[in-house]
Amino acid sequence: MSATQASPSAFAASLRHARHVVTGNAVTGLAFAMFFLFLLCAAFGPLIAPYDPLASNTAIALQPPSWAHPFGTDQLGRDILSRVVVAARLDMTVAIASVALVFALGGLAGVAAGFFGGWTDRVVGRIADTIMAFPLFVLAMGIVAALGNTVTNIVIATAIVNFPLYARLARAEAAIRREAGFVLAARLTGNSELRILLTQILPNILPIMAVQVSLTMGYAILNAAGLSFIGLGVRPPTPEWGIMVAEGASFIVSGEWWVALFPGLALMLAVFCFNLLGDGLRDIVDPQRRS
Amino acid sequence: MSATTTDNPPLLEIRDLTIEFATRAGPVQAVRQVSLGIRKGETVGIVGESGSGKSVTSYAVMRILDRAGRIAAGSIGFSGIDLPGLPEREMRDLRGREISMIFQNPRAALNPIRAVGRQIEDVLIRHAQATRATTRARAIEMLEQVRIARPEERYHAYPFELSGGMCQRIVIALALACGPQLLIADEPTTGLDVTTQKTVMELVTELTRARGMSTLLITHDLGLAAAYCDRVVVMERGRVVEDAPAQQIFRAPQHPYTRRLLRATPRPGARLPDLLPEGEAPPVEAPEATPGPVLLDVINLVKEFPRAGSGGLGSWLRRGPALPPARAVDGISFQIRRGESVGLVGESGCGKSTTSMMVMRLLERTSGSIQFDGQEIGAIAPRDVTRSALRRRIQMVFQDPTDSLNPRYTAGRAIADPILRLGELRGAGLEDRCRELARLVGLPEALLGRFPHQLSGGQKARVGIARAIALNPELVVLDEPTAALDVSVQAVVLNLLQDLKLRLGMSYLFVSHDLHVVKLLCDRVIVMRQGRIVEQGPTGQVLNQPAADYTRALLAAAPAAP
């Protein structure tokens, strides 16, 4: 196919386009820069961190930020900067894994519901309604408490809580395209219904789903941190932003603000970054913008 | 009307107007040094194909350019006022009271959740043309003036309850409510049926003439401009190429572009090759039609749709007998022979598209028989059609070339799709076939790697046609294949279709609302109305000596360039 022949240049064009999106909009550029910083921490956290995040030294407990410890130390004398950097890996893993899971399941279920209609639609719709009927964070708490206190279960709980968002969005977008000319044309050129679903409908709603991904990514991080904050999921002494905020909270009253502030700031920036990323991501995956 | 005296100063005067749009590739000039004037009481048409800058010019007059666009140079004067320099507050007073506008899609121009009478009142109150006490009477008077039957009742109607033609009349009522001096009509009848177009245009002409208003009619349709304008301005790629009285433009066009445009417009007496620019090779000369054996035989085909609200809880709660289902196609019979092209003509809602969808097996029929090459295909369920052997032999070209191409497939991939699914060619053979098809439909090979949004309307239409003929089908259903195209592109595409038919020996079912276009391509014509066939027969006979009144009305309503 001529399309495959042209793939090296198509790849170059995609790169050029991505560069345009990142450099064309300062906010998107900033979001991507922050995203890569977080990814860097997640990938090489233990190597970058100046100290061992678990090594306690009560002699230097609760020291304010200094050159030796830019984010200060906690009640056990552990370096907070190291802990914040190392925690990125766990928090990002939970967020990405749960979003990937819900993207695949919710997206497929929603697209099938919108495209096939009928019983598929009713079943998916009622499942989504049932999940929406609960306060989402309480539901996530319940799932983790019932399934067991592990990171895997946090991922599953976060994915389930986000399911309606994905399923409903994908359903609406698929239903709009169900009668589109190119879908009818695909039917006439001998594509089976399943193939139409996967090659005609799904790729065309990816741009919209991409925005949803980055929005829920922020929410997934908050959800995971929130569960740890109330004592579900990750246990101390594992470095994790939610736990660190929870541990630091009791010291704010006594004036040791840095213990809770820095992990909280990391959490806030991560959520902020993912929300900003949404627009940029949409521009990259949308072929209409590529001209 | 054309007797406007020369000492009558222009009401609207545009001088050397240049409009720039900021794009990724730098500023692009959409309108370049355009000058034109409209005198009081005059109707001026701006004619041009898509991208000629005709709409942008009118947006600049109304100061409703989108944010990327700006007036780079030139002036727009409206009865002595400099419009580009006017503060937004004063401009807002001017819009609607002095200059008003009618848009292409009347349904989109109306607020869907507000009764139409209230919408007219809003305009009147905004411009202090009526007090609370008198608005209602004024609004009903306006509805009367645009000939809405039972205006007191329709005052409470919502846009969705009215037909497209009625919605456009409401929009006209809105535009004229405050008695403006200038009306800008941007493609006011595109998307309306020809008979509706005629009544709407006559209404506009009559109302504006009675009020001594000036009108700027923006259209792609030379015939429409010829019928309703005193003067015509022809625009091409942002420039005015000709500006002359309507009669003169059509009798003695000066600019080569005007001549090309006139040539490309389907008109009585013209044959297909006449539409192409002079000197361009006409397609293979049509040999005397020798219809072969019957290929498609449709007998008593019926399609019923359940009425809204019937079935489910609604009908269970409602008392009395259930409404009978609506018959979109009401027992029609026709035949298509091998190598023949048959036109299926009618206005929107006549059932022509429903018929073509049933022939394509994209839609279940209610009753009746569809025989293809002696084999009953009506019983094949739409969901099984993909797997039937029939799929290779009947293909379709869709109305909207943009909507019918997957935005994520390159042109080459779209053309290859039927071969990948239903054919045997793979690898190098497939690539060769795609290139051959591209050559056949006149699509430059270099464009095969492009995505639909990187192609022009005509190029997309070619991709759609190449995809339909990829498997050498015997019957191709063409559903308004040129409705979304400019006339010059339409001329080329129609010639291409004719050429392909002669070379490949296909049969066509050509669905269209435009009798002039059907006449060019078809051997026989079927005229449909409200699900029934009103008339069918050889093209020449139906168009020259129509037997049915409806066919005569259709023919009379279609505006034609003289």
XYZ file of C-alpha atoms in Angstrom, chain A residues 1-6 17 20-21 179-193 195 199-201 203-207 285-291, chain B residues 24 357 360 362 382-383 386-387 391 394-396 398 402-410 412-413 416-418 421-422 427 430-431 434-435 448-449 451 453-454 467:
80
model
C 0.000 0.000 0.000
C 1.194 3.453 -0.762
C 0.372 4.415 2.804
C 2.874 1.966 4.188
C 5.504 3.105 1.725
C 5.087 6.606 2.930
C 3.153 17.950 14.194
C 4.291 22.167 16.601
C 1.649 21.366 19.211
C -24.902 6.150 10.608
C -22.017 8.201 9.179
C -21.345 7.858 5.475
C -17.990 6.225 5.944
C -19.509 3.541 8.156
C -22.148 2.739 5.528
C -19.396 2.730 2.920
C -17.348 0.317 5.016
C -20.358 -1.959 5.311
C -20.712 -1.938 1.521
C -17.062 -2.714 0.979
C -17.455 -5.927 2.937
C -16.361 -5.050 6.454
C -17.987 -7.113 9.191
C -19.719 -5.253 12.004
C -14.314 -4.813 11.994
C -11.298 0.092 12.376
C -13.866 2.770 11.564
C -15.517 3.868 14.788
C -9.996 5.198 15.838
C -12.231 8.171 15.193
C -13.221 8.654 18.800
C -9.672 8.290 20.123
C -9.036 12.065 20.095
C -4.013 12.617 17.955
C -6.576 14.506 15.903
C -5.742 14.240 12.197
C -7.956 17.232 11.400
C -5.532 19.526 13.146
C -2.639 18.230 11.074
C -2.423 20.495 8.065
C -0.333 28.346 11.057
C -30.704 2.208 0.551
C -28.093 -1.487 -1.531
C -28.481 -1.209 3.872
C -28.827 -5.962 5.961
C -26.529 -7.612 8.453
C -21.451 -8.161 4.001
C -20.966 -11.871 3.567
C -21.601 -7.245 -2.360
C -23.443 -3.601 -6.401
C -21.611 -0.589 -5.036
C -22.504 2.919 -4.045
C -22.350 8.573 -1.347
C -16.354 14.204 3.286
C -18.714 12.228 5.455
C -18.247 9.044 3.462
C -14.490 8.799 3.951
C -12.994 7.605 7.210
C -10.968 10.605 8.481
C -8.252 8.222 9.635
C -7.743 6.384 6.339
C -5.503 7.753 3.614
C -5.080 4.940 -0.924
C -6.279 2.933 2.056
C -7.977 -0.442 -1.214
C -10.605 -1.255 1.414
C -13.084 -3.118 -0.812
C -12.184 -7.190 2.211
C -13.753 -8.709 -0.870
C 0.840 -6.542 -1.867
C -3.014 -4.246 -4.762
C -0.806 -1.179 -5.000
C -4.985 1.364 -6.504
C -2.751 3.404 -8.776
C -2.956 8.547 -2.396
C -1.007 9.023 0.835
C -5.901 12.046 4.523
C -9.030 16.619 5.207
C -5.984 17.307 3.044
C -13.604 2.970 -4.037
